[in-house]
Short mmCIF file of C-alpha atoms and ligand atoms in Angstrom, two decimals:
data_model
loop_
_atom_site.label_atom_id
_atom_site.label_comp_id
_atom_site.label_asym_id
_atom_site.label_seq_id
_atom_site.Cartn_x
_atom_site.Cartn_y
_atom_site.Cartn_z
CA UNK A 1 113.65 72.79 118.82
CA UNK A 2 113.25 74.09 115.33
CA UNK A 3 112.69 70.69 112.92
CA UNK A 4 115.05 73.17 110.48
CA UNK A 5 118.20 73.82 112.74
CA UNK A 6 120.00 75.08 109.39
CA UNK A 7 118.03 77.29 107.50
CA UNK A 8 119.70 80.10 106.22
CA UNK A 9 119.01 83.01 103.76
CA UNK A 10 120.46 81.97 100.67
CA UNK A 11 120.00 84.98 98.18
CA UNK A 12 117.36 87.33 96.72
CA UNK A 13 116.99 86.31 92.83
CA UNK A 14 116.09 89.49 90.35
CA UNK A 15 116.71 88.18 87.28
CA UNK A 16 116.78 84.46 85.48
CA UNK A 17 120.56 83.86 85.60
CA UNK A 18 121.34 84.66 89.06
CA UNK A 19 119.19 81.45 90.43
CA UNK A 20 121.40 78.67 92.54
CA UNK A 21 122.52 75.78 90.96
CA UNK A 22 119.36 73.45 89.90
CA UNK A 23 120.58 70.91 92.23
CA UNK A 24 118.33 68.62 95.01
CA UNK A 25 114.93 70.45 95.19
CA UNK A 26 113.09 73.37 96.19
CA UNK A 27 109.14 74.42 97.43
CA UNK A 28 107.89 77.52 96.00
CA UNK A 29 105.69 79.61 98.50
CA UNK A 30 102.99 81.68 97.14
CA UNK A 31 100.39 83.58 97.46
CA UNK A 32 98.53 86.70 97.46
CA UNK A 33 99.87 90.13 98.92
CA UNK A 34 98.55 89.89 102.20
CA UNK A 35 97.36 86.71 102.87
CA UNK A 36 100.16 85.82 105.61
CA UNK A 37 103.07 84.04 103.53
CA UNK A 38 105.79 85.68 105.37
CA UNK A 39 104.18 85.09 109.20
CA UNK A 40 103.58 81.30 107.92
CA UNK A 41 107.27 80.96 106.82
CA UNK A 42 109.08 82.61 109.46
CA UNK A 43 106.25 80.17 112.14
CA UNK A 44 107.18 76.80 109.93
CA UNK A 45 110.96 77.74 109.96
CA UNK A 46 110.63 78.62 113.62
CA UNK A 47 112.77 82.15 113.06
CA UNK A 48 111.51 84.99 113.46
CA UNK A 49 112.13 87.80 110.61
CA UNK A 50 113.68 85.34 108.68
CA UNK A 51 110.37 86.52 105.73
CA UNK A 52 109.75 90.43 106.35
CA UNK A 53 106.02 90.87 106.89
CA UNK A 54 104.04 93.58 105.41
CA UNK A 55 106.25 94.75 102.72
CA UNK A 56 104.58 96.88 100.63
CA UNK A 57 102.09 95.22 98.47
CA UNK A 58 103.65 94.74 94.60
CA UNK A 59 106.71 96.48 95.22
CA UNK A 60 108.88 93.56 96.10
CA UNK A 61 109.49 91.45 92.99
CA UNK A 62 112.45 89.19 94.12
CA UNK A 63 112.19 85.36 94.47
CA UNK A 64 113.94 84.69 97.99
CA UNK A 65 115.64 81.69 98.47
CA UNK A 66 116.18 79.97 101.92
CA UNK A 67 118.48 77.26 102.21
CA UNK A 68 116.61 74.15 104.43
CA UNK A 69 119.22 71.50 104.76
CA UNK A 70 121.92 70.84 101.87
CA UNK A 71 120.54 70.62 98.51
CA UNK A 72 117.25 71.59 100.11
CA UNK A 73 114.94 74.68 99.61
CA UNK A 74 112.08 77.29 99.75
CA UNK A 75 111.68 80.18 97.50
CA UNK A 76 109.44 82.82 98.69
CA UNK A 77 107.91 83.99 95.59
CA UNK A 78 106.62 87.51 95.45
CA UNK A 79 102.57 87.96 96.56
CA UNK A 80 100.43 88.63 93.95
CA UNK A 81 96.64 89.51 93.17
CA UNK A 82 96.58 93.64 92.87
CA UNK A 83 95.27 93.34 89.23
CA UNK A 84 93.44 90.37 87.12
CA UNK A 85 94.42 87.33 86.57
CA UNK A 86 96.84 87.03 83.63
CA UNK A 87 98.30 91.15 84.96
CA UNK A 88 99.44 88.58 88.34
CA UNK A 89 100.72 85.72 86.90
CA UNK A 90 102.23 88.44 83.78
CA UNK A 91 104.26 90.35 86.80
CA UNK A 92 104.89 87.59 89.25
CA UNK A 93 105.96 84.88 87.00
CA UNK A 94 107.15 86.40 83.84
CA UNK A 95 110.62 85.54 82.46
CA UNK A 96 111.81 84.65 86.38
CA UNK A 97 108.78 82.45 86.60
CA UNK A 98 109.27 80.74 83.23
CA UNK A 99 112.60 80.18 84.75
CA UNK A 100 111.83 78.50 88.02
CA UNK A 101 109.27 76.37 86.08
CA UNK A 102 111.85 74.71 84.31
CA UNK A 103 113.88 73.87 86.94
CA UNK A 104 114.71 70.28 87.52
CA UNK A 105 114.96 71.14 91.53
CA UNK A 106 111.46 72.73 91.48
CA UNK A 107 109.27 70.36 93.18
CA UNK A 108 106.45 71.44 94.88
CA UNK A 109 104.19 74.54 95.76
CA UNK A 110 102.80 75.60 99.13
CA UNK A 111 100.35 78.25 98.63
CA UNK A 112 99.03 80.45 101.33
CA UNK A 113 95.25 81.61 100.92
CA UNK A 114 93.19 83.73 103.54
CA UNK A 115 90.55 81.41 105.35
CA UNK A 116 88.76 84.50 105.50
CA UNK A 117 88.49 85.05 101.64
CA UNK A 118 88.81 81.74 100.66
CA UNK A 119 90.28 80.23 97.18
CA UNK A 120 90.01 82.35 94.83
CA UNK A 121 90.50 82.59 90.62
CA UNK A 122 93.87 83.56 90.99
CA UNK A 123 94.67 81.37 93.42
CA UNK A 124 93.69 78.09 90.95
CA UNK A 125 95.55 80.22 88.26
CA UNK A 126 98.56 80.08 90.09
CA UNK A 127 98.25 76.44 91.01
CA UNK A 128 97.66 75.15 87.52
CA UNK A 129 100.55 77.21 86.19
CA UNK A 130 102.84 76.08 88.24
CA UNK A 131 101.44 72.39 87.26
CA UNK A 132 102.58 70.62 89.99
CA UNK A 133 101.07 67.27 91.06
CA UNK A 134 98.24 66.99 93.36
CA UNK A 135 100.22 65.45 96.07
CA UNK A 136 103.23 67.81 95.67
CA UNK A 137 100.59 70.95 95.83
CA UNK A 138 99.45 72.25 99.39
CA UNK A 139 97.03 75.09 101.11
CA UNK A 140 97.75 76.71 104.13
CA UNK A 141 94.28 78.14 104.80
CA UNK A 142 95.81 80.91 107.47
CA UNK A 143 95.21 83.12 109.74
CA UNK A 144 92.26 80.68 110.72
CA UNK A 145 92.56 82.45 114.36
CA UNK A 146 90.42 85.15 113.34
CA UNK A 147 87.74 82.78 112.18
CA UNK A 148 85.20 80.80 114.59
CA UNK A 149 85.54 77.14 114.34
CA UNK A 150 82.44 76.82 112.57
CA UNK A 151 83.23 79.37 109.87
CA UNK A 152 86.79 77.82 110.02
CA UNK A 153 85.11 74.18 109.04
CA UNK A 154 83.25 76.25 106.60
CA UNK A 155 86.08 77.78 104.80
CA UNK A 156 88.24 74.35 104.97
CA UNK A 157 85.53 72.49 103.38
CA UNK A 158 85.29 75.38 100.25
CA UNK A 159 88.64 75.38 100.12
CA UNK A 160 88.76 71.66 99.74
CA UNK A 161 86.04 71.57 96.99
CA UNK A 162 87.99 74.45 94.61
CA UNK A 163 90.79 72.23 95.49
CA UNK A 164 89.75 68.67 94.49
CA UNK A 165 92.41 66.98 92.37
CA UNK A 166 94.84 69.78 92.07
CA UNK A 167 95.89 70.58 96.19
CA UNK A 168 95.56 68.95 99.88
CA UNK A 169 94.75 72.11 102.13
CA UNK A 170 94.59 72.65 106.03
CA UNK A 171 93.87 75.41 108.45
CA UNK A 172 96.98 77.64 109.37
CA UNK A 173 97.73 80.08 112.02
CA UNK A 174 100.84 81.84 112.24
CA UNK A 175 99.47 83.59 115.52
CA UNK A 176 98.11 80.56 117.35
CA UNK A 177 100.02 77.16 115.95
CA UNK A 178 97.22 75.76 114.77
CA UNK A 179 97.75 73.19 112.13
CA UNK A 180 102.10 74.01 112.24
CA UNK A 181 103.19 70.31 113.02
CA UNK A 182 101.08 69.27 109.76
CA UNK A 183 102.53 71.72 107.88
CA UNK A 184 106.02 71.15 109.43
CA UNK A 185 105.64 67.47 108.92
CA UNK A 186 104.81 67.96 104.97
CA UNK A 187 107.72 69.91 104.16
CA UNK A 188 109.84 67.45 106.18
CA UNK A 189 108.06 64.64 104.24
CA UNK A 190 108.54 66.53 100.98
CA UNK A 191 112.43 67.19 101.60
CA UNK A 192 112.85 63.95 102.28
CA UNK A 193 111.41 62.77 98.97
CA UNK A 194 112.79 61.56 95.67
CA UNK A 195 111.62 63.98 93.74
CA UNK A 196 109.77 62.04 90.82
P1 GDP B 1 102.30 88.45 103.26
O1 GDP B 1 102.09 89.75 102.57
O2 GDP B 1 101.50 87.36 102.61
O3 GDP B 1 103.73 88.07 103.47
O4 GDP B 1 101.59 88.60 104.71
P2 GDP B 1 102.21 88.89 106.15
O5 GDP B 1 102.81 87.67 106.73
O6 GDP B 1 103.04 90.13 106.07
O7 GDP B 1 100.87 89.15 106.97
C1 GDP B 1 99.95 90.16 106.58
C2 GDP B 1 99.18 90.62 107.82
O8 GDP B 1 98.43 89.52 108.34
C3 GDP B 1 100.08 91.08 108.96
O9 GDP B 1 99.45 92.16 109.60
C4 GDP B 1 100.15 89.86 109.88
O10 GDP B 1 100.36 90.22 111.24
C5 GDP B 1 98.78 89.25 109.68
N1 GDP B 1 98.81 87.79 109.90
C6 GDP B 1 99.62 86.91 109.31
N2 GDP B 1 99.40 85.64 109.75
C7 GDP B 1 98.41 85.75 110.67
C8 GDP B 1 97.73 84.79 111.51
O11 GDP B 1 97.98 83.57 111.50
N3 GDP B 1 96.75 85.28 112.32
C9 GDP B 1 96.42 86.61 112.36
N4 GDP B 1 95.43 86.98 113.18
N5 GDP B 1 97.04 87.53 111.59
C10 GDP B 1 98.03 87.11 110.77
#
């Protein structure tokens, strides 16, 4: 039984005025092209295709929002990391990123990396933009399947280092369920926050 019986598509956002009302809250998901964002969302939200996997890498600019429960909600942000730094966070976050960022209703960021590749600069560049509190910041470390547990332990303990102070992080697998009730049971924690 999905712990999100309601979750709908709510709309694909394209430019700053065509974002829902700024009402309750909303997660941002991020993270590099790639690294599994859409497989983790459509395995948290138990529905499959809900995200569509391997879209082509840069081409899909769109913030899409999914309605949780009432007033609740995730925006899939678009993946990122085909060019430096400041080209990433330039395309992905420009004047639709300055927008979300001001939001009242954006709360909290849950970032998926590749426990194969591990943290990296744009990663932290993403998470200090975005300038959410520590305990409002998250790491799914996925596709942790294709690791062995000791490189797994490995990468989770790297991760946590780059991490310190800015983001909690776990293993994630979208293939296998491994660490899906912790991640379920954050988001459910988080939407049933005050917000600040
Ligand atoms: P996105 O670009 O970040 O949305 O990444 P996708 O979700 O489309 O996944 C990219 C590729 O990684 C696809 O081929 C997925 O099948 C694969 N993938 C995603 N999650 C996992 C996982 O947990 N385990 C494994 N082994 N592969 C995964």
């Amino acid at each position: 039984m999905s712990q999100f019986p309601k979750v709908q598509f709510l709309k694909s956002v394209a430019a700053p005025g065509q974002f829902p009302p700024d009402e309750g809250w909303e997660v941002a998901m991020a993270g590099r092209s790639n690294a599994g964002k859409s497989s983790a969302i459509n395995a948290l939200l138990a529905r499959k295709g809900l995200a569509r996997t391997s879209r082509t890498p840069g081409r899909t600019r769109l913030y899409n929002y999914f309605e949780l429960a009432p007033g609740r909600r995730l925006v899939d942000l678009p993946g990122y990391g085909h060019a430096s730094v400041n080209a990433a966070t330039r395309e992905s976050w420009g004047p639709l990123g300055e927008a979300l960022r001001e939001r009242q209703s954006f709360a909290a960021l849950l970032m998926v990396v590749d426990s194969r590749r591990g943290v990296s600069e744009m990663d932290l560049g993403l998470l200090a933009w975005a300038a959410c509190p520590a305990e409002r910041a998250h790491v799914l470390m996925s596709k942790s399947d294709k690791l062995s547990r000791a490189e797994a332990q490995q990468m989770l303990r790297q991760a946590k280092d780059s991490l310190a102070g800015l983001a909690s992080c776990q293993l994630f697998s979208a293939h296998n369920g491994e660490g899906l009730d912790e991640a379920r049971g954050l988001l459910l924690r988080w939407m049933k926050a005050e917000k600040k």
